[in-house]
Amino acid sequence: MLSYEEALDHLLAAAAPLTEVELIPLADLRGRFLAEALVSTVTVPPEDNSAMDGYAVRCADVLQSGVALPVAQRIPAGSIGHALAAGTAARIFTGAPIPRGADAVVMQEFCAHGADGGVIINCLPKPGMNIRRAGEDIAAGTEVLPAGTRLGAAEIGLAASIGAARLPVRRRLRVALLSTGDELAEPGQPLPPGGIYNSNRYFLRALLENLGCAVTDAGHVPDSLAETRRALRAAAECNDLIVTSGGVSVGDEDHVKPAVEADGELSLWKIAIKPGKPLAFGKVGAGGTAFIGLPGNPVSCFVTFLLFLRPYLLKRMGARTTLPVARTLVAASDWTRPDDRRSFLRARIAADGRVELYPNQGSGVLTSCAWADGLVDTPAQQTFKAGDPVRYLSFNDLQ
Ligand code: AMP
Ligand code: MG
């Protein structure tokens, strides 16, 4: 049996990043991976501007609280004032450029109306007060995002803030998804005797799409060698990766392994983790399309996606970071059944910040995955008690 790290190393070594780059508009960038570092050509903010609604003054004119000044100009955001004459104030609004000569903004809450439309400054301003300096966010020429950044809301906003309308990103990874098993019935259909509903097909699609893959659902393949070979060859035609679930054990009805071997190459790994022992990896078809076969048990399938397929996909999509960062938290439950394999237990953070385990850790109990918000990574042969430290991996970092 391979360790988790050994299997992951093999997988990542074979994950060549996509090279094709597309220029995509801001509105369509969510979840894409930046192909080159993003460097700002502009300064943000472009000039000193007001952080408050209030009055721009020269501090030298307000040497004590209660000074009255005539209001010589009004500067709303989007317009440029003129130089502030000594002994005057400018009405100014948040985001408006600071007029030349002014060195502080007094927020309007510290001002009162004076005689003849003037203002009374009821505080002692200090130079720079309530002024956002030109370039305090971004200086021109700065790298604002490194290559390989996954673009989320904040990154897209940052790109917009420097005036970039399109960004170079890797093209989407094309993934074909196949589920296997004669017992599978599709949701919406009546369940025949001996049948179970196909759940892997739907959560795998969602997990792949969360990561920004372009998914082709190649359907549900019956347990036959000929059908499995035909489906795999067809999927290999126009995809970067084929993902299957089920059929990778070594039972007579597990046809994925011989099918991949017949039309490509395959390594079948037994990995010392629970859930999820079997994982198949190889290539199919003349073009050598990558193939990954996940176990059929729904929880094993879900967990092996997060532990293996996710880092593999991220690397192929050119992501900067592929591995989640574990946190040490305190257990709220006891784990009394040591296993001979490293266990990834479905768990969630309780209101008090401690981690509780789902009571049924069976590999067919998909409820555990919906209930949980992460996994507790427990070494082989280990138990723990409530109050002990545990290693927790959040689904937020994994999905
Ligand atoms: P297999 O790996 O094909 O031997 O399947 C292992 C277990 O997972 C069996 O109980 C299957 O019925 C179940 N299983 C396989 N594929 C799916 C699927 N797509 N959805 C739900 N359960 C599945
Ligand atoms: Mg099967």
PDB file of N, CA and C in Angstrom, residues 45-99:
ATOM      1  N   PRO A  45      -4.862  55.083  -4.923  1.00  0.00           N
ATOM      2  CA  PRO A  45      -5.660  56.003  -5.728  1.00  0.00           C
ATOM      3  C   PRO A  45      -4.753  56.896  -6.568  1.00  0.00           C
ATOM      4  N   PRO A  46      -5.295  57.456  -7.654  1.00  0.00           N
ATOM      5  CA  PRO A  46      -4.457  58.226  -8.570  1.00  0.00           C
ATOM      6  C   PRO A  46      -3.975  59.543  -7.969  1.00  0.00           C
ATOM      7  N   GLU A  47      -4.732  60.116  -7.035  1.00  0.00           N
ATOM      8  CA  GLU A  47      -4.262  61.332  -6.378  1.00  0.00           C
ATOM      9  C   GLU A  47      -4.715  61.318  -4.918  1.00  0.00           C
ATOM     10  N   ASP A  48      -4.151  62.218  -4.110  1.00  0.00           N
ATOM     11  CA  ASP A  48      -4.605  62.324  -2.716  1.00  0.00           C
ATOM     12  C   ASP A  48      -6.101  62.638  -2.743  1.00  0.00           C
ATOM     13  N   ASN A  49      -6.880  61.917  -1.933  1.00  0.00           N
ATOM     14  CA  ASN A  49      -8.312  62.246  -1.915  1.00  0.00           C
ATOM     15  C   ASN A  49      -8.861  62.118  -0.507  1.00  0.00           C
ATOM     16  N   SER A  50     -10.082  62.617  -0.362  1.00  0.00           N
ATOM     17  CA  SER A  50     -10.668  62.687   0.978  1.00  0.00           C
ATOM     18  C   SER A  50     -11.252  61.346   1.394  1.00  0.00           C
ATOM     19  N   ALA A  51     -10.986  60.951   2.651  1.00  0.00           N
ATOM     20  CA  ALA A  51     -11.542  59.710   3.188  1.00  0.00           C
ATOM     21  C   ALA A  51     -12.892  59.952   3.859  1.00  0.00           C
ATOM     22  N   MET A  52     -13.311  61.234   3.916  1.00  0.00           N
ATOM     23  CA  MET A  52     -14.520  61.579   4.668  1.00  0.00           C
ATOM     24  C   MET A  52     -15.299  62.666   3.954  1.00  0.00           C
ATOM     25  N   ASP A  53     -16.578  62.774   4.290  1.00  0.00           N
ATOM     26  CA  ASP A  53     -17.333  63.988   3.970  1.00  0.00           C
ATOM     27  C   ASP A  53     -16.964  65.011   5.045  1.00  0.00           C
ATOM     28  N   GLY A  54     -16.598  66.221   4.635  1.00  0.00           N
ATOM     29  CA  GLY A  54     -16.204  67.213   5.640  1.00  0.00           C
ATOM     30  C   GLY A  54     -15.659  68.476   5.002  1.00  0.00           C
ATOM     31  N   TYR A  55     -14.610  69.009   5.608  1.00  0.00           N
ATOM     32  CA  TYR A  55     -14.030  70.272   5.135  1.00  0.00           C
ATOM     33  C   TYR A  55     -12.516  70.117   5.027  1.00  0.00           C
ATOM     34  N   ALA A  56     -11.992  70.483   3.849  1.00  0.00           N
ATOM     35  CA  ALA A  56     -10.539  70.480   3.663  1.00  0.00           C
ATOM     36  C   ALA A  56     -10.007  71.815   4.157  1.00  0.00           C
ATOM     37  N   VAL A  57      -8.927  71.759   4.940  1.00  0.00           N
ATOM     38  CA  VAL A  57      -8.366  72.982   5.548  1.00  0.00           C
ATOM     39  C   VAL A  57      -6.847  72.950   5.457  1.00  0.00           C
ATOM     40  N   ARG A  58      -6.259  74.103   5.775  1.00  0.00           N
ATOM     41  CA  ARG A  58      -4.822  74.150   6.052  1.00  0.00           C
ATOM     42  C   ARG A  58      -4.686  74.118   7.573  1.00  0.00           C
ATOM     43  N   CYS A  59      -3.911  73.171   8.080  1.00  0.00           N
ATOM     44  CA  CYS A  59      -3.781  73.058   9.544  1.00  0.00           C
ATOM     45  C   CYS A  59      -3.266  74.363  10.154  1.00  0.00           C
ATOM     46  N   ALA A  60      -2.432  75.079   9.404  1.00  0.00           N
ATOM     47  CA  ALA A  60      -1.861  76.327   9.930  1.00  0.00           C
ATOM     48  C   ALA A  60      -2.949  77.364  10.207  1.00  0.00           C
ATOM     49  N   ASP A  61      -4.145  77.199   9.568  1.00  0.00           N
ATOM     50  CA  ASP A  61      -5.255  78.140   9.795  1.00  0.00           C
ATOM     51  C   ASP A  61      -6.090  77.754  11.012  1.00  0.00           C
ATOM     52  N   VAL A  62      -5.893  76.546  11.541  1.00  0.00           N
ATOM     53  CA  VAL A  62      -6.748  76.063  12.632  1.00  0.00           C
ATOM     54  C   VAL A  62      -5.845  75.631  13.794  1.00  0.00           C
ATOM     55  N   LEU A  63      -5.361  76.604  14.533  1.00  0.00           N
ATOM     56  CA  LEU A  63      -4.399  76.292  15.599  1.00  0.00           C
ATOM     57  C   LEU A  63      -5.103  76.018  16.917  1.00  0.00           C
ATOM     58  N   GLN A  64      -6.414  76.177  16.916  1.00  0.00           N
ATOM     59  CA  GLN A  64      -7.195  75.775  18.095  1.00  0.00           C
ATOM     60  C   GLN A  64      -8.589  75.383  17.650  1.00  0.00           C
ATOM     61  N   SER A  65      -9.266  74.668  18.498  1.00  0.00           N
ATOM     62  CA  SER A  65     -10.632  74.262  18.189  1.00  0.00           C
ATOM     63  C   SER A  65     -11.544  75.481  18.216  1.00  0.00           C
ATOM     64  N   GLY A  66     -12.554  75.501  17.313  1.00  0.00           N
ATOM     65  CA  GLY A  66     -13.531  76.584  17.327  1.00  0.00           C
ATOM     66  C   GLY A  66     -13.253  77.689  16.324  1.00  0.00           C
ATOM     67  N   VAL A  67     -12.240  77.515  15.477  1.00  0.00           N
ATOM     68  CA  VAL A  67     -11.920  78.534  14.472  1.00  0.00           C
ATOM     69  C   VAL A  67     -13.009  78.568  13.403  1.00  0.00           C
ATOM     70  N   ALA A  68     -13.430  79.772  12.969  1.00  0.00           N
ATOM     71  CA  ALA A  68     -14.418  79.921  11.901  1.00  0.00           C
ATOM     72  C   ALA A  68     -13.697  80.263  10.599  1.00  0.00           C
ATOM     73  N   LEU A  69     -14.098  79.594   9.494  1.00  0.00           N
ATOM     74  CA  LEU A  69     -13.475  79.850   8.189  1.00  0.00           C
ATOM     75  C   LEU A  69     -14.570  80.027   7.141  1.00  0.00           C
ATOM     76  N   PRO A  70     -14.377  80.917   6.189  1.00  0.00           N
ATOM     77  CA  PRO A  70     -15.310  80.987   5.071  1.00  0.00           C
ATOM     78  C   PRO A  70     -15.140  79.750   4.178  1.00  0.00           C
ATOM     79  N   VAL A  71     -16.233  79.280   3.569  1.00  0.00           N
ATOM     80  CA  VAL A  71     -16.155  78.110   2.689  1.00  0.00           C
ATOM     81  C   VAL A  71     -16.031  78.615   1.264  1.00  0.00           C
ATOM     82  N   ALA A  72     -14.836  78.447   0.686  1.00  0.00           N
ATOM     83  CA  ALA A  72     -14.525  79.094  -0.589  1.00  0.00           C
ATOM     84  C   ALA A  72     -14.904  78.250  -1.799  1.00  0.00           C
ATOM     85  N   GLN A  73     -15.086  76.943  -1.601  1.00  0.00           N
ATOM     86  CA  GLN A  73     -15.413  76.085  -2.759  1.00  0.00           C
ATOM     87  C   GLN A  73     -16.049  74.789  -2.271  1.00  0.00           C
ATOM     88  N   ARG A  74     -16.631  74.099  -3.221  1.00  0.00           N
ATOM     89  CA  ARG A  74     -17.330  72.837  -2.927  1.00  0.00           C
ATOM     90  C   ARG A  74     -16.780  71.798  -3.906  1.00  0.00           C
ATOM     91  N   ILE A  75     -16.269  70.663  -3.362  1.00  0.00           N
ATOM     92  CA  ILE A  75     -15.621  69.667  -4.241  1.00  0.00           C
ATOM     93  C   ILE A  75     -16.284  68.297  -4.046  1.00  0.00           C
ATOM     94  N   PRO A  76     -17.289  67.975  -4.884  1.00  0.00           N
ATOM     95  CA  PRO A  76     -17.850  66.620  -4.814  1.00  0.00           C
ATOM     96  C   PRO A  76     -16.905  65.611  -5.479  1.00  0.00           C
ATOM     97  N   ALA A  77     -17.095  64.310  -5.190  1.00  0.00           N
ATOM     98  CA  ALA A  77     -16.278  63.266  -5.828  1.00  0.00           C
ATOM     99  C   ALA A  77     -16.449  63.372  -7.339  1.00  0.00           C
ATOM    100  N   GLY A  78     -15.353  63.249  -8.052  1.00  0.00           N
ATOM    101  CA  GLY A  78     -15.417  63.305  -9.513  1.00  0.00           C
ATOM    102  C   GLY A  78     -15.101  64.671 -10.075  1.00  0.00           C
ATOM    103  N   SER A  79     -14.941  65.683  -9.217  1.00  0.00           N
ATOM    104  CA  SER A  79     -14.554  66.991  -9.759  1.00  0.00           C
ATOM    105  C   SER A  79     -13.274  67.474  -9.073  1.00  0.00           C
ATOM    106  N   ILE A  80     -12.577  68.375  -9.754  1.00  0.00           N
ATOM    107  CA  ILE A  80     -11.290  68.874  -9.266  1.00  0.00           C
ATOM    108  C   ILE A  80     -11.518  70.281  -8.719  1.00  0.00           C
ATOM    109  N   GLY A  81     -11.080  70.522  -7.497  1.00  0.00           N
ATOM    110  CA  GLY A  81     -11.203  71.875  -6.948  1.00  0.00           C
ATOM    111  C   GLY A  81     -10.066  72.758  -7.434  1.00  0.00           C
ATOM    112  N   HIS A  82      -9.996  73.964  -6.873  1.00  0.00           N
ATOM    113  CA  HIS A  82      -8.832  74.805  -7.167  1.00  0.00           C
ATOM    114  C   HIS A  82      -8.036  75.005  -5.881  1.00  0.00           C
ATOM    115  N   ALA A  83      -6.869  75.600  -6.008  1.00  0.00           N
ATOM    116  CA  ALA A  83      -5.977  75.716  -4.851  1.00  0.00           C
ATOM    117  C   ALA A  83      -6.717  76.400  -3.698  1.00  0.00           C
ATOM    118  N   LEU A  84      -6.479  75.876  -2.487  1.00  0.00           N
ATOM    119  CA  LEU A  84      -7.182  76.414  -1.315  1.00  0.00           C
ATOM    120  C   LEU A  84      -6.459  77.673  -0.830  1.00  0.00           C
ATOM    121  N   ALA A  85      -7.185  78.785  -0.887  1.00  0.00           N
ATOM    122  CA  ALA A  85      -6.566  80.038  -0.429  1.00  0.00           C
ATOM    123  C   ALA A  85      -6.387  79.994   1.080  1.00  0.00           C
ATOM    124  N   ALA A  86      -5.332  80.593   1.573  1.00  0.00           N
ATOM    125  CA  ALA A  86      -5.076  80.639   3.018  1.00  0.00           C
ATOM    126  C   ALA A  86      -6.282  81.267   3.706  1.00  0.00           C
ATOM    127  N   GLY A  87      -6.643  80.711   4.869  1.00  0.00           N
ATOM    128  CA  GLY A  87      -7.751  81.273   5.653  1.00  0.00           C
ATOM    129  C   GLY A  87      -9.113  80.870   5.157  1.00  0.00           C
ATOM    130  N   THR A  88      -9.204  79.869   4.252  1.00  0.00           N
ATOM    131  CA  THR A  88     -10.513  79.371   3.787  1.00  0.00           C
ATOM    132  C   THR A  88     -10.575  77.858   3.973  1.00  0.00           C
ATOM    133  N   ALA A  89     -11.813  77.340   3.879  1.00  0.00           N
ATOM    134  CA  ALA A  89     -12.027  75.885   3.889  1.00  0.00           C
ATOM    135  C   ALA A  89     -12.735  75.500   2.602  1.00  0.00           C
ATOM    136  N   ALA A  90     -12.643  74.233   2.235  1.00  0.00           N
ATOM    137  CA  ALA A  90     -13.382  73.721   1.075  1.00  0.00           C
ATOM    138  C   ALA A  90     -14.331  72.637   1.565  1.00  0.00           C
ATOM    139  N   ARG A  91     -15.605  72.772   1.206  1.00  0.00           N
ATOM    140  CA  ARG A  91     -16.533  71.663   1.469  1.00  0.00           C
ATOM    141  C   ARG A  91     -16.066  70.518   0.573  1.00  0.00           C
ATOM    142  N   ILE A  92     -15.867  69.324   1.145  1.00  0.00           N
ATOM    143  CA  ILE A  92     -15.332  68.219   0.337  1.00  0.00           C
ATOM    144  C   ILE A  92     -16.054  66.927   0.698  1.00  0.00           C
ATOM    145  N   PHE A  93     -16.124  66.011  -0.272  1.00  0.00           N
ATOM    146  CA  PHE A  93     -16.858  64.757  -0.071  1.00  0.00           C
ATOM    147  C   PHE A  93     -15.922  63.582  -0.291  1.00  0.00           C
ATOM    148  N   THR A  94     -16.305  62.433   0.280  1.00  0.00           N
ATOM    149  CA  THR A  94     -15.463  61.235   0.226  1.00  0.00           C
ATOM    150  C   THR A  94     -15.086  60.900  -1.215  1.00  0.00           C
ATOM    151  N   GLY A  95     -13.790  60.735  -1.443  1.00  0.00           N
ATOM    152  CA  GLY A  95     -13.307  60.353  -2.770  1.00  0.00           C
ATOM    153  C   GLY A  95     -12.939  61.535  -3.641  1.00  0.00           C
ATOM    154  N   ALA A  96     -13.245  62.760  -3.192  1.00  0.00           N
ATOM    155  CA  ALA A  96     -12.896  63.939  -4.001  1.00  0.00           C
ATOM    156  C   ALA A  96     -11.410  64.263  -3.821  1.00  0.00           C
ATOM    157  N   PRO A  97     -10.741  64.733  -4.891  1.00  0.00           N
ATOM    158  CA  PRO A  97      -9.318  65.073  -4.772  1.00  0.00           C
ATOM    159  C   PRO A  97      -9.105  66.229  -3.791  1.00  0.00           C
ATOM    160  N   ILE A  98      -8.031  66.128  -3.044  1.00  0.00           N
ATOM    161  CA  ILE A  98      -7.693  67.190  -2.080  1.00  0.00           C
ATOM    162  C   ILE A  98      -7.197  68.405  -2.863  1.00  0.00           C
ATOM    163  N   PRO A  99      -7.735  69.574  -2.617  1.00  0.00           N
ATOM    164  CA  PRO A  99      -7.252  70.744  -3.358  1.00  0.00           C
ATOM    165  C   PRO A  99      -5.819  71.101  -2.935  1.00  0.00           C
TER     166      PRO A  99
END
